[in-house]
């Protein structure tokens, strides 16, 4: 596992830190206005998805590996709804914040 504080990209590091802390304000601050996302190939409403998949279900990421300058991760993801699964994450960063992320099972 890669400790969160050692993730290469600062925007991705802020995103993962916010997810693992369950910190909605820090999560919002890690994103650009109008940020978008997809889950398993389908675009989702980011706010609805984050509430359901992260904040109300105790979402947590354990990063196994990173590539693409820290903007692509493989992580063990767990929450109270789906349990634990191996996931892939790809981030687009603009002006130091995440403008889009794509996730799904790895």
mmCIF file of N, CA, C and O in Angstrom:
data_model
loop_
_atom_site.group_PDB
_atom_site.id
_atom_site.type_symbol
_atom_site.label_atom_id
_atom_site.label_comp_id
_atom_site.label_asym_id
_atom_site.label_seq_id
_atom_site.Cartn_x
_atom_site.Cartn_y
_atom_site.Cartn_z
ATOM 1 N N UNK A 1 0.832 -1.188 0.000
ATOM 2 C CA UNK A 1 0.000 0.000 0.000
ATOM 3 C C UNK A 1 0.882 1.259 0.000
ATOM 4 O O UNK A 1 1.949 1.278 0.587
ATOM 5 N N UNK A 2 0.351 2.281 -0.633
ATOM 6 C CA UNK A 2 1.041 3.575 -0.654
ATOM 7 C C UNK A 2 0.365 4.485 0.366
ATOM 8 O O UNK A 2 -0.846 4.708 0.277
ATOM 9 N N UNK A 3 1.105 4.989 1.344
ATOM 10 C CA UNK A 3 0.495 5.940 2.285
ATOM 11 C C UNK A 3 -0.037 7.155 1.523
ATOM 12 O O UNK A 3 0.602 7.641 0.586
ATOM 13 N N UNK A 4 -1.199 7.628 1.920
ATOM 14 C CA UNK A 4 -1.844 8.731 1.210
ATOM 15 C C UNK A 4 -0.925 9.938 1.112
ATOM 16 O O UNK A 4 -0.849 10.590 0.069
ATOM 17 N N UNK A 5 -0.197 10.230 2.184
ATOM 18 C CA UNK A 5 0.666 11.414 2.166
ATOM 19 C C UNK A 5 1.851 11.272 1.221
ATOM 20 O O UNK A 5 2.599 12.219 1.025
ATOM 21 N N UNK A 6 2.026 10.097 0.617
ATOM 22 C CA UNK A 6 3.104 9.885 -0.348
ATOM 23 C C UNK A 6 2.598 9.812 -1.787
ATOM 24 O O UNK A 6 3.383 9.549 -2.702
ATOM 25 N N UNK A 7 1.305 10.041 -2.015
ATOM 26 C CA UNK A 7 0.801 10.064 -3.383
ATOM 27 C C UNK A 7 1.436 11.224 -4.140
ATOM 28 O O UNK A 7 1.610 12.315 -3.593
ATOM 29 N N UNK A 8 1.782 10.995 -5.386
ATOM 30 C CA UNK A 8 2.562 11.946 -6.174
ATOM 31 C C UNK A 8 1.828 13.233 -6.488
ATOM 32 O O UNK A 8 2.365 14.324 -6.321
ATOM 33 N N UNK A 9 0.610 13.135 -6.983
ATOM 34 C CA UNK A 9 -0.114 14.330 -7.438
ATOM 35 C C UNK A 9 -0.834 14.990 -6.264
ATOM 36 O O UNK A 9 -1.653 14.348 -5.598
ATOM 37 N N UNK A 10 -0.575 16.273 -5.991
ATOM 38 C CA UNK A 10 -1.199 16.938 -4.836
ATOM 39 C C UNK A 10 -2.728 16.973 -4.897
ATOM 40 O O UNK A 10 -3.383 16.850 -3.859
ATOM 41 N N UNK A 11 -3.302 17.131 -6.083
ATOM 42 C CA UNK A 11 -4.767 17.182 -6.199
ATOM 43 C C UNK A 11 -5.380 15.820 -5.891
ATOM 44 O O UNK A 11 -6.404 15.726 -5.202
ATOM 45 N N UNK A 12 -4.753 14.766 -6.384
ATOM 46 C CA UNK A 12 -5.229 13.411 -6.113
ATOM 47 C C UNK A 12 -5.040 13.092 -4.637
ATOM 48 O O UNK A 12 -5.913 12.489 -3.998
ATOM 49 N N UNK A 13 -3.909 13.511 -4.084
ATOM 50 C CA UNK A 13 -3.652 13.307 -2.650
ATOM 51 C C UNK A 13 -4.740 13.975 -1.810
ATOM 52 O O UNK A 13 -5.259 13.373 -0.864
ATOM 53 N N UNK A 14 -5.138 15.207 -2.168
ATOM 54 C CA UNK A 14 -6.203 15.913 -1.437
ATOM 55 C C UNK A 14 -7.534 15.186 -1.569
ATOM 56 O O UNK A 14 -8.300 15.076 -0.604
ATOM 57 N N UNK A 15 -7.818 14.657 -2.761
ATOM 58 C CA UNK A 15 -9.049 13.904 -3.011
ATOM 59 C C UNK A 15 -9.106 12.659 -2.121
ATOM 60 O O UNK A 15 -10.091 12.430 -1.415
ATOM 61 N N UNK A 16 -8.057 11.853 -2.161
ATOM 62 C CA UNK A 16 -8.034 10.601 -1.383
ATOM 63 C C UNK A 16 -8.069 10.903 0.118
ATOM 64 O O UNK A 16 -8.777 10.220 0.878
ATOM 65 N N UNK A 17 -7.352 11.915 0.549
ATOM 66 C CA UNK A 17 -7.365 12.303 1.961
ATOM 67 C C UNK A 17 -8.786 12.660 2.405
ATOM 68 O O UNK A 17 -9.238 12.229 3.467
ATOM 69 N N UNK A 18 -9.495 13.424 1.585
ATOM 70 C CA UNK A 18 -10.870 13.825 1.917
ATOM 71 C C UNK A 18 -11.801 12.622 1.954
ATOM 72 O O UNK A 18 -12.637 12.497 2.863
ATOM 73 N N UNK A 19 -11.665 11.730 0.978
ATOM 74 C CA UNK A 19 -12.494 10.517 0.971
ATOM 75 C C UNK A 19 -12.268 9.732 2.248
ATOM 76 O O UNK A 19 -13.215 9.357 2.952
ATOM 77 N N UNK A 20 -11.014 9.462 2.579
ATOM 78 C CA UNK A 20 -10.702 8.613 3.732
ATOM 79 C C UNK A 20 -11.090 9.252 5.059
ATOM 80 O O UNK A 20 -11.371 8.549 6.026
ATOM 81 N N UNK A 21 -11.124 10.582 5.101
ATOM 82 C CA UNK A 21 -11.532 11.284 6.321
ATOM 83 C C UNK A 21 -13.050 11.470 6.389
ATOM 84 O O UNK A 21 -13.558 11.909 7.426
ATOM 85 N N UNK A 22 -13.750 11.161 5.296
ATOM 86 C CA UNK A 22 -15.187 11.423 5.263
ATOM 87 C C UNK A 22 -15.488 12.906 5.362
ATOM 88 O O UNK A 22 -16.537 13.301 5.870
ATOM 89 N N UNK A 23 -14.587 13.723 4.842
ATOM 90 C CA UNK A 23 -14.669 15.178 4.984
ATOM 91 C C UNK A 23 -15.272 15.794 3.721
ATOM 92 O O UNK A 23 -14.585 15.987 2.719
ATOM 93 N N UNK A 24 -16.555 16.108 3.783
ATOM 94 C CA UNK A 24 -17.261 16.636 2.621
ATOM 95 C C UNK A 24 -16.727 18.000 2.188
ATOM 96 O O UNK A 24 -16.667 18.287 0.988
ATOM 97 N N UNK A 25 -16.349 18.841 3.138
ATOM 98 C CA UNK A 25 -15.819 20.159 2.773
ATOM 99 C C UNK A 25 -14.473 20.026 2.062
ATOM 100 O O UNK A 25 -14.234 20.693 1.061
ATOM 101 N N UNK A 26 -13.607 19.188 2.568
ATOM 102 C CA UNK A 26 -12.307 18.982 1.923
ATOM 103 C C UNK A 26 -12.486 18.324 0.559
ATOM 104 O O UNK A 26 -11.762 18.643 -0.395
ATOM 105 N N UNK A 27 -13.463 17.426 0.437
ATOM 106 C CA UNK A 27 -13.754 16.783 -0.844
ATOM 107 C C UNK A 27 -14.177 17.833 -1.875
ATOM 108 O O UNK A 27 -13.643 17.880 -2.982
ATOM 109 N N UNK A 28 -15.101 18.698 -1.475
ATOM 110 C CA UNK A 28 -15.557 19.759 -2.381
ATOM 111 C C UNK A 28 -14.402 20.678 -2.764
ATOM 112 O O UNK A 28 -14.288 21.105 -3.918
ATOM 113 N N UNK A 29 -13.526 20.966 -1.811
ATOM 114 C CA UNK A 29 -12.384 21.846 -2.070
ATOM 115 C C UNK A 29 -11.367 21.200 -3.017
ATOM 116 O O UNK A 29 -10.621 21.900 -3.702
ATOM 117 N N UNK A 30 -11.341 19.863 -3.057
ATOM 118 C CA UNK A 30 -10.409 19.148 -3.934
ATOM 119 C C UNK A 30 -10.885 19.136 -5.386
ATOM 120 O O UNK A 30 -10.121 18.774 -6.281
ATOM 121 N N UNK A 31 -12.130 19.542 -5.616
ATOM 122 C CA UNK A 31 -12.733 19.503 -6.946
ATOM 123 C C UNK A 31 -12.883 20.896 -7.536
ATOM 124 O O UNK A 31 -13.119 21.858 -6.806
ATOM 125 N N UNK A 32 -12.799 20.980 -8.858
ATOM 126 C CA UNK A 32 -13.103 22.240 -9.532
ATOM 127 C C UNK A 32 -14.614 22.442 -9.546
ATOM 128 O O UNK A 32 -15.375 21.470 -9.446
ATOM 129 N N UNK A 33 -15.077 23.675 -9.679
ATOM 130 C CA UNK A 33 -16.512 23.889 -9.891
ATOM 131 C C UNK A 33 -16.946 23.141 -11.155
ATOM 132 O O UNK A 33 -16.231 23.143 -12.160
ATOM 133 N N UNK A 34 -18.062 22.462 -11.080
ATOM 134 C CA UNK A 34 -18.565 21.729 -12.235
ATOM 135 C C UNK A 34 -17.832 20.436 -12.540
ATOM 136 O O UNK A 34 -17.977 19.886 -13.637
ATOM 137 N N UNK A 35 -17.056 19.917 -11.581
ATOM 138 C CA UNK A 35 -16.337 18.657 -11.789
ATOM 139 C C UNK A 35 -17.329 17.555 -12.159
ATOM 140 O O UNK A 35 -18.493 17.577 -11.756
ATOM 141 N N UNK A 36 -16.842 16.582 -12.937
ATOM 142 C CA UNK A 36 -17.674 15.470 -13.388
ATOM 143 C C UNK A 36 -17.016 14.155 -13.029
ATOM 144 O O UNK A 36 -15.839 14.105 -12.686
ATOM 145 N N UNK A 37 -17.784 13.073 -13.144
ATOM 146 C CA UNK A 37 -17.239 11.756 -12.837
ATOM 147 C C UNK A 37 -18.032 10.679 -13.554
ATOM 148 O O UNK A 37 -19.140 10.911 -14.021
ATOM 149 N N UNK A 38 -17.427 9.503 -13.631
ATOM 150 C CA UNK A 38 -18.120 8.322 -14.131
ATOM 151 C C UNK A 38 -17.785 7.142 -13.235
ATOM 152 O O UNK A 38 -16.734 7.102 -12.588
ATOM 153 N N UNK A 39 -18.705 6.193 -13.181
ATOM 154 C CA UNK A 39 -18.537 4.969 -12.402
ATOM 155 C C UNK A 39 -18.890 3.804 -13.316
ATOM 156 O O UNK A 39 -19.981 3.781 -13.893
ATOM 157 N N UNK A 40 -17.949 2.872 -13.462
ATOM 158 C CA UNK A 40 -18.120 1.718 -14.350
ATOM 159 C C UNK A 40 -18.578 2.132 -15.748
ATOM 160 O O UNK A 40 -19.448 1.500 -16.350
ATOM 161 N N UNK A 41 -17.999 3.237 -16.258
ATOM 162 C CA UNK A 41 -18.236 3.655 -17.627
ATOM 163 C C UNK A 41 -19.433 4.554 -17.862
ATOM 164 O O UNK A 41 -19.637 5.033 -18.966
ATOM 165 N N UNK A 42 -20.243 4.797 -16.832
ATOM 166 C CA UNK A 42 -21.408 5.662 -16.997
ATOM 167 C C UNK A 42 -21.276 6.938 -16.199
ATOM 168 O O UNK A 42 -20.901 6.902 -15.017
ATOM 169 N N UNK A 43 -21.545 8.080 -16.850
ATOM 170 C CA UNK A 43 -21.499 9.344 -16.121
ATOM 171 C C UNK A 43 -22.553 9.349 -15.022
ATOM 172 O O UNK A 43 -23.662 8.840 -15.211
ATOM 173 N N UNK A 44 -22.193 9.917 -13.887
ATOM 174 C CA UNK A 44 -23.081 9.983 -12.727
ATOM 175 C C UNK A 44 -23.137 11.417 -12.226
ATOM 176 O O UNK A 44 -22.230 12.208 -12.475
ATOM 177 N N UNK A 45 -24.182 11.726 -11.456
ATOM 178 C CA UNK A 45 -24.244 12.998 -10.742
ATOM 179 C C UNK A 45 -23.235 12.916 -9.611
ATOM 180 O O UNK A 45 -23.374 12.090 -8.708
ATOM 181 N N UNK A 46 -22.203 13.748 -9.666
ATOM 182 C CA UNK A 46 -21.103 13.640 -8.720
ATOM 183 C C UNK A 46 -21.564 13.801 -7.270
ATOM 184 O O UNK A 46 -21.179 13.009 -6.408
ATOM 185 N N UNK A 47 -22.380 14.789 -6.987
ATOM 186 C CA UNK A 47 -22.801 15.025 -5.598
ATOM 187 C C UNK A 47 -23.626 13.863 -5.056
ATOM 188 O O UNK A 47 -23.414 13.420 -3.924
ATOM 189 N N UNK A 48 -24.553 13.359 -5.851
ATOM 190 C CA UNK A 48 -25.378 12.229 -5.432
ATOM 191 C C UNK A 48 -24.509 10.988 -5.225
ATOM 192 O O UNK A 48 -24.630 10.284 -4.217
ATOM 193 N N UNK A 49 -23.618 10.737 -6.171
ATOM 194 C CA UNK A 49 -22.743 9.572 -6.086
ATOM 195 C C UNK A 49 -21.859 9.651 -4.847
ATOM 196 O O UNK A 49 -21.725 8.663 -4.108
ATOM 197 N N UNK A 50 -21.245 10.809 -4.615
ATOM 198 C CA UNK A 50 -20.340 10.954 -3.472
ATOM 199 C C UNK A 50 -21.075 10.753 -2.154
ATOM 200 O O UNK A 50 -20.561 10.099 -1.244
ATOM 201 N N UNK A 51 -22.268 11.291 -2.052
ATOM 202 C CA UNK A 51 -23.046 11.108 -0.820
ATOM 203 C C UNK A 51 -23.324 9.622 -0.582
ATOM 204 O O UNK A 51 -23.137 9.104 0.513
ATOM 205 N N UNK A 52 -23.760 8.935 -1.634
ATOM 206 C CA UNK A 52 -24.153 7.530 -1.521
ATOM 207 C C UNK A 52 -22.951 6.604 -1.359
ATOM 208 O O UNK A 52 -22.959 5.694 -0.528
ATOM 209 N N UNK A 53 -21.917 6.817 -2.182
ATOM 210 C CA UNK A 53 -20.808 5.868 -2.252
ATOM 211 C C UNK A 53 -19.663 6.175 -1.289
ATOM 212 O O UNK A 53 -18.830 5.309 -1.040
ATOM 213 N N UNK A 54 -19.602 7.411 -0.795
ATOM 214 C CA UNK A 54 -18.502 7.788 0.106
ATOM 215 C C UNK A 54 -19.027 8.155 1.490
ATOM 216 O O UNK A 54 -18.750 7.480 2.477
ATOM 217 N N UNK A 55 -19.781 9.236 1.562
ATOM 218 C CA UNK A 55 -20.042 9.864 2.857
ATOM 219 C C UNK A 55 -21.068 9.137 3.716
ATOM 220 O O UNK A 55 -20.839 8.965 4.909
ATOM 221 N N UNK A 56 -22.163 8.671 3.167
ATOM 222 C CA UNK A 56 -23.157 7.997 4.015
ATOM 223 C C UNK A 56 -22.851 6.514 4.188
ATOM 224 O O UNK A 56 -23.511 5.837 4.963
ATOM 225 N N UNK A 57 -21.819 6.016 3.485
ATOM 226 C CA UNK A 57 -21.499 4.591 3.570
ATOM 227 C C UNK A 57 -20.073 4.316 4.043
ATOM 228 O O UNK A 57 -19.600 3.195 3.942
ATOM 229 N N UNK A 58 -19.381 5.346 4.535
ATOM 230 C CA UNK A 58 -18.042 5.136 5.092
ATOM 231 C C UNK A 58 -17.007 4.702 4.071
ATOM 232 O O UNK A 58 -16.172 3.851 4.367
ATOM 233 N N UNK A 59 -17.022 5.307 2.886
ATOM 234 C CA UNK A 59 -16.070 4.940 1.845
ATOM 235 C C UNK A 59 -14.625 5.176 2.249
ATOM 236 O O UNK A 59 -14.308 6.130 2.962
ATOM 237 N N UNK A 60 -13.736 4.269 1.802
ATOM 238 C CA UNK A 60 -12.321 4.366 2.155
ATOM 239 C C UNK A 60 -11.485 3.739 1.045
ATOM 240 O O UNK A 60 -11.814 2.662 0.545
ATOM 241 N N UNK A 61 -10.383 4.416 0.681
ATOM 242 C CA UNK A 61 -9.470 3.944 -0.354
ATOM 243 C C UNK A 61 -8.131 3.545 0.251
ATOM 244 O O UNK A 61 -7.546 4.316 1.007
ATOM 245 N N UNK A 62 -7.641 2.357 -0.101
ATOM 246 C CA UNK A 62 -6.281 1.925 0.214
ATOM 247 C C UNK A 62 -5.557 1.794 -1.119
ATOM 248 O O UNK A 62 -5.821 0.859 -1.889
ATOM 249 N N UNK A 63 -4.674 2.735 -1.407
ATOM 250 C CA UNK A 63 -4.027 2.799 -2.713
ATOM 251 C C UNK A 63 -2.937 1.729 -2.820
ATOM 252 O O UNK A 63 -2.021 1.686 -2.012
ATOM 253 N N UNK A 64 -3.068 0.891 -3.835
ATOM 254 C CA UNK A 64 -2.086 -0.171 -4.103
ATOM 255 C C UNK A 64 -0.967 0.325 -4.998
ATOM 256 O O UNK A 64 0.194 -0.019 -4.802
ATOM 257 N N UNK A 65 -1.332 1.103 -6.027
ATOM 258 C CA UNK A 65 -0.322 1.569 -6.983
ATOM 259 C C UNK A 65 -0.813 2.833 -7.659
ATOM 260 O O UNK A 65 -2.012 3.137 -7.665
ATOM 261 N N UNK A 66 0.144 3.570 -8.229
ATOM 262 C CA UNK A 66 -0.182 4.761 -8.992
ATOM 263 C C UNK A 66 0.650 4.768 -10.265
ATOM 264 O O UNK A 66 1.729 4.188 -10.317
ATOM 265 N N UNK A 67 0.117 5.435 -11.289
ATOM 266 C CA UNK A 67 0.826 5.601 -12.549
ATOM 267 C C UNK A 67 0.392 6.924 -13.156
ATOM 268 O O UNK A 67 -0.388 7.664 -12.548
ATOM 269 N N UNK A 68 0.891 7.225 -14.350
ATOM 270 C CA UNK A 68 0.532 8.463 -15.049
ATOM 271 C C UNK A 68 0.753 9.691 -14.162
ATOM 272 O O UNK A 68 -0.124 10.536 -14.016
ATOM 273 N N UNK A 69 1.926 9.741 -13.540
ATOM 274 C CA UNK A 69 2.258 10.889 -12.698
ATOM 275 C C UNK A 69 1.383 11.023 -11.471
ATOM 276 O O UNK A 69 1.215 12.110 -10.928
ATOM 277 N N UNK A 70 0.810 9.923 -11.023
ATOM 278 C CA UNK A 70 -0.049 9.942 -9.843
ATOM 279 C C UNK A 70 -1.513 10.184 -10.151
ATOM 280 O O UNK A 70 -2.334 10.277 -9.238
ATOM 281 N N UNK A 71 -1.866 10.246 -11.433
ATOM 282 C CA UNK A 71 -3.256 10.532 -11.812
ATOM 283 C C UNK A 71 -4.052 9.287 -12.185
ATOM 284 O O UNK A 71 -5.206 9.379 -12.598
ATOM 285 N N UNK A 72 -3.444 8.134 -12.017
ATOM 286 C CA UNK A 72 -4.148 6.857 -12.194
ATOM 287 C C UNK A 72 -3.798 5.978 -11.000
ATOM 288 O O UNK A 72 -2.623 5.812 -10.674
ATOM 289 N N UNK A 73 -4.808 5.457 -10.345
ATOM 290 C CA UNK A 73 -4.605 4.646 -9.143
ATOM 291 C C UNK A 73 -5.300 3.301 -9.275
ATOM 292 O O UNK A 73 -6.353 3.198 -9.908
ATOM 293 N N UNK A 74 -4.731 2.318 -8.638
ATOM 294 C CA UNK A 74 -5.427 1.069 -8.328
ATOM 295 C C UNK A 74 -5.556 1.074 -6.810
ATOM 296 O O UNK A 74 -4.578 1.313 -6.092
ATOM 297 N N UNK A 75 -6.777 0.869 -6.339
ATOM 298 C CA UNK A 75 -7.016 0.964 -4.895
ATOM 299 C C UNK A 75 -8.036 -0.073 -4.445
ATOM 300 O O UNK A 75 -8.992 -0.377 -5.162
ATOM 301 N N UNK A 76 -7.814 -0.578 -3.246
ATOM 302 C CA UNK A 76 -8.852 -1.324 -2.581
ATOM 303 C C UNK A 76 -9.853 -0.305 -2.059
ATOM 304 O O UNK A 76 -9.462 0.654 -1.378
ATOM 305 N N UNK A 77 -11.110 -0.442 -2.435
ATOM 306 C CA UNK A 77 -12.139 0.498 -1.989
ATOM 307 C C UNK A 77 -13.161 -0.284 -1.186
ATOM 308 O O UNK A 77 -13.581 -1.366 -1.581
ATOM 309 N N UNK A 78 -13.522 0.278 -0.044
ATOM 310 C CA UNK A 78 -14.548 -0.387 0.768
ATOM 311 C C UNK A 78 -15.553 0.638 1.262
ATOM 312 O O UNK A 78 -15.221 1.801 1.499
ATOM 313 N N UNK A 79 -16.785 0.176 1.379
ATOM 314 C CA UNK A 79 -17.838 0.976 1.995
ATOM 315 C C UNK A 79 -18.863 0.031 2.602
ATOM 316 O O UNK A 79 -18.796 -1.185 2.409
ATOM 317 N N UNK A 80 -19.784 0.599 3.359
ATOM 318 C CA UNK A 80 -20.768 -0.214 4.073
ATOM 319 C C UNK A 80 -21.825 -0.792 3.150
ATOM 320 O O UNK A 80 -22.548 -1.702 3.553
ATOM 321 N N UNK A 81 -21.940 -0.291 1.921
ATOM 322 C CA UNK A 81 -22.957 -0.773 0.982
ATOM 323 C C UNK A 81 -22.454 -1.966 0.184
ATOM 324 O O UNK A 81 -23.124 -2.988 0.095
ATOM 325 N N UNK A 82 -21.263 -1.834 -0.424
ATOM 326 C CA UNK A 82 -20.765 -2.841 -1.359
ATOM 327 C C UNK A 82 -19.664 -3.713 -0.780
ATOM 328 O O UNK A 82 -19.224 -4.660 -1.427
ATOM 329 N N UNK A 83 -19.170 -3.376 0.403
ATOM 330 C CA UNK A 83 -18.055 -4.134 0.961
ATOM 331 C C UNK A 83 -16.747 -3.681 0.344
ATOM 332 O O UNK A 83 -16.550 -2.500 0.096
ATOM 333 N N UNK A 84 -15.864 -4.633 0.055
ATOM 334 C CA UNK A 84 -14.537 -4.297 -0.447
ATOM 335 C C UNK A 84 -14.366 -4.796 -1.870
ATOM 336 O O UNK A 84 -14.821 -5.888 -2.212
ATOM 337 N N UNK A 85 -13.723 -3.962 -2.697
ATOM 338 C CA UNK A 85 -13.446 -4.346 -4.084
ATOM 339 C C UNK A 85 -12.181 -3.648 -4.566
ATOM 340 O O UNK A 85 -11.787 -2.622 -4.025
ATOM 341 N N UNK A 86 -11.576 -4.216 -5.574
ATOM 342 C CA UNK A 86 -10.399 -3.612 -6.207
ATOM 343 C C UNK A 86 -10.905 -2.661 -7.280
ATOM 344 O O UNK A 86 -11.698 -3.051 -8.134
ATOM 345 N N UNK A 87 -10.444 -1.418 -7.233
ATOM 346 C CA UNK A 87 -10.952 -0.392 -8.130
ATOM 347 C C UNK A 87 -9.819 0.322 -8.862
ATOM 348 O O UNK A 87 -8.691 0.386 -8.376
ATOM 349 N N UNK A 88 -10.160 0.872 -10.020
ATOM 350 C CA UNK A 88 -9.247 1.712 -10.795
ATOM 351 C C UNK A 88 -9.808 3.127 -10.791
ATOM 352 O O UNK A 88 -11.026 3.321 -10.872
ATOM 353 N N UNK A 89 -8.939 4.095 -10.690
ATOM 354 C CA UNK A 89 -9.308 5.516 -10.666
ATOM 355 C C UNK A 89 -8.423 6.252 -11.646
ATOM 356 O O UNK A 89 -7.217 6.030 -11.678
ATOM 357 N N UNK A 90 -9.009 7.142 -12.430
ATOM 358 C CA UNK A 90 -8.256 8.016 -13.330
ATOM 359 C C UNK A 90 -8.741 9.441 -13.097
ATOM 360 O O UNK A 90 -9.943 9.688 -13.072
ATOM 361 N N UNK A 91 -7.787 10.345 -12.916
ATOM 362 C CA UNK A 91 -8.109 11.728 -12.568
ATOM 363 C C UNK A 91 -7.636 12.687 -13.646
ATOM 364 O O UNK A 91 -6.546 12.531 -14.189
ATOM 365 N N UNK A 92 -8.460 13.696 -13.917
ATOM 366 C CA UNK A 92 -8.067 14.845 -14.728
ATOM 367 C C UNK A 92 -7.949 16.012 -13.767
ATOM 368 O O UNK A 92 -8.867 16.258 -12.974
ATOM 369 N N UNK A 93 -6.823 16.694 -13.814
ATOM 370 C CA UNK A 93 -6.552 17.782 -12.879
ATOM 371 C C UNK A 93 -6.434 19.096 -13.657
ATOM 372 O O UNK A 93 -5.767 19.153 -14.690
ATOM 373 N N UNK A 94 -7.119 20.122 -13.166
ATOM 374 C CA UNK A 94 -7.062 21.458 -13.757
ATOM 375 C C UNK A 94 -6.842 22.470 -12.649
ATOM 376 O O UNK A 94 -7.561 22.454 -11.642
ATOM 377 N N UNK A 95 -5.857 23.321 -12.818
ATOM 378 C CA UNK A 95 -5.555 24.363 -11.834
ATOM 379 C C UNK A 95 -5.415 23.811 -10.417
ATOM 380 O O UNK A 95 -5.905 24.391 -9.453
ATOM 381 N N UNK A 96 -4.784 22.643 -10.296
ATOM 382 C CA UNK A 96 -4.491 22.079 -8.988
ATOM 383 C C UNK A 96 -5.636 21.380 -8.293
ATOM 384 O O UNK A 96 -5.512 21.009 -7.123
ATOM 385 N N UNK A 97 -6.749 21.188 -9.008
ATOM 386 C CA UNK A 97 -7.883 20.462 -8.418
ATOM 387 C C UNK A 97 -8.408 19.434 -9.426
ATOM 388 O O UNK A 97 -8.186 19.549 -10.628
ATOM 389 N N UNK A 98 -9.136 18.463 -8.933
ATOM 390 C CA UNK A 98 -9.684 17.410 -9.785
ATOM 391 C C UNK A 98 -10.896 17.969 -10.537
ATOM 392 O O UNK A 98 -11.849 18.442 -9.918
ATOM 393 N N UNK A 99 -10.845 17.898 -11.876
ATOM 394 C CA UNK A 99 -11.975 18.361 -12.685
ATOM 395 C C UNK A 99 -12.828 17.192 -13.164
ATOM 396 O O UNK A 99 -13.999 17.377 -13.520
ATOM 397 N N UNK A 100 -12.254 15.993 -13.198
ATOM 398 C CA UNK A 100 -13.010 14.790 -13.548
ATOM 399 C C UNK A 100 -12.290 13.582 -12.965
ATOM 400 O O UNK A 100 -11.063 13.536 -12.909
ATOM 401 N N UNK A 101 -13.102 12.616 -12.528
ATOM 402 C CA UNK A 101 -12.525 11.332 -12.171
ATOM 403 C C UNK A 101 -13.408 10.224 -12.708
ATOM 404 O O UNK A 101 -14.614 10.380 -12.863
ATOM 405 N N UNK A 102 -12.752 9.138 -13.057
ATOM 406 C CA UNK A 102 -13.447 7.945 -13.559
ATOM 407 C C UNK A 102 -13.015 6.804 -12.668
ATOM 408 O O UNK A 102 -11.832 6.638 -12.377
ATOM 409 N N UNK A 103 -13.992 6.030 -12.228
ATOM 410 C CA UNK A 103 -13.691 4.898 -11.364
ATOM 411 C C UNK A 103 -14.506 3.690 -11.802
ATOM 412 O O UNK A 103 -15.476 3.813 -12.540
ATOM 413 N N UNK A 104 -14.088 2.547 -11.365
ATOM 414 C CA UNK A 104 -14.777 1.307 -11.658
ATOM 415 C C UNK A 104 -13.964 0.153 -11.114
ATOM 416 O O UNK A 104 -12.843 0.334 -10.630
ATOM 417 N N UNK A 105 -14.523 -1.032 -11.224
ATOM 418 C CA UNK A 105 -13.801 -2.202 -10.727
ATOM 419 C C UNK A 105 -12.582 -2.461 -11.598
ATOM 420 O O UNK A 105 -12.620 -2.283 -12.804
ATOM 421 N N UNK A 106 -11.511 -2.854 -10.945
ATOM 422 C CA UNK A 106 -10.256 -3.122 -11.666
ATOM 423 C C UNK A 106 -10.151 -4.606 -11.996
ATOM 424 O O UNK A 106 -10.681 -5.432 -11.302
#
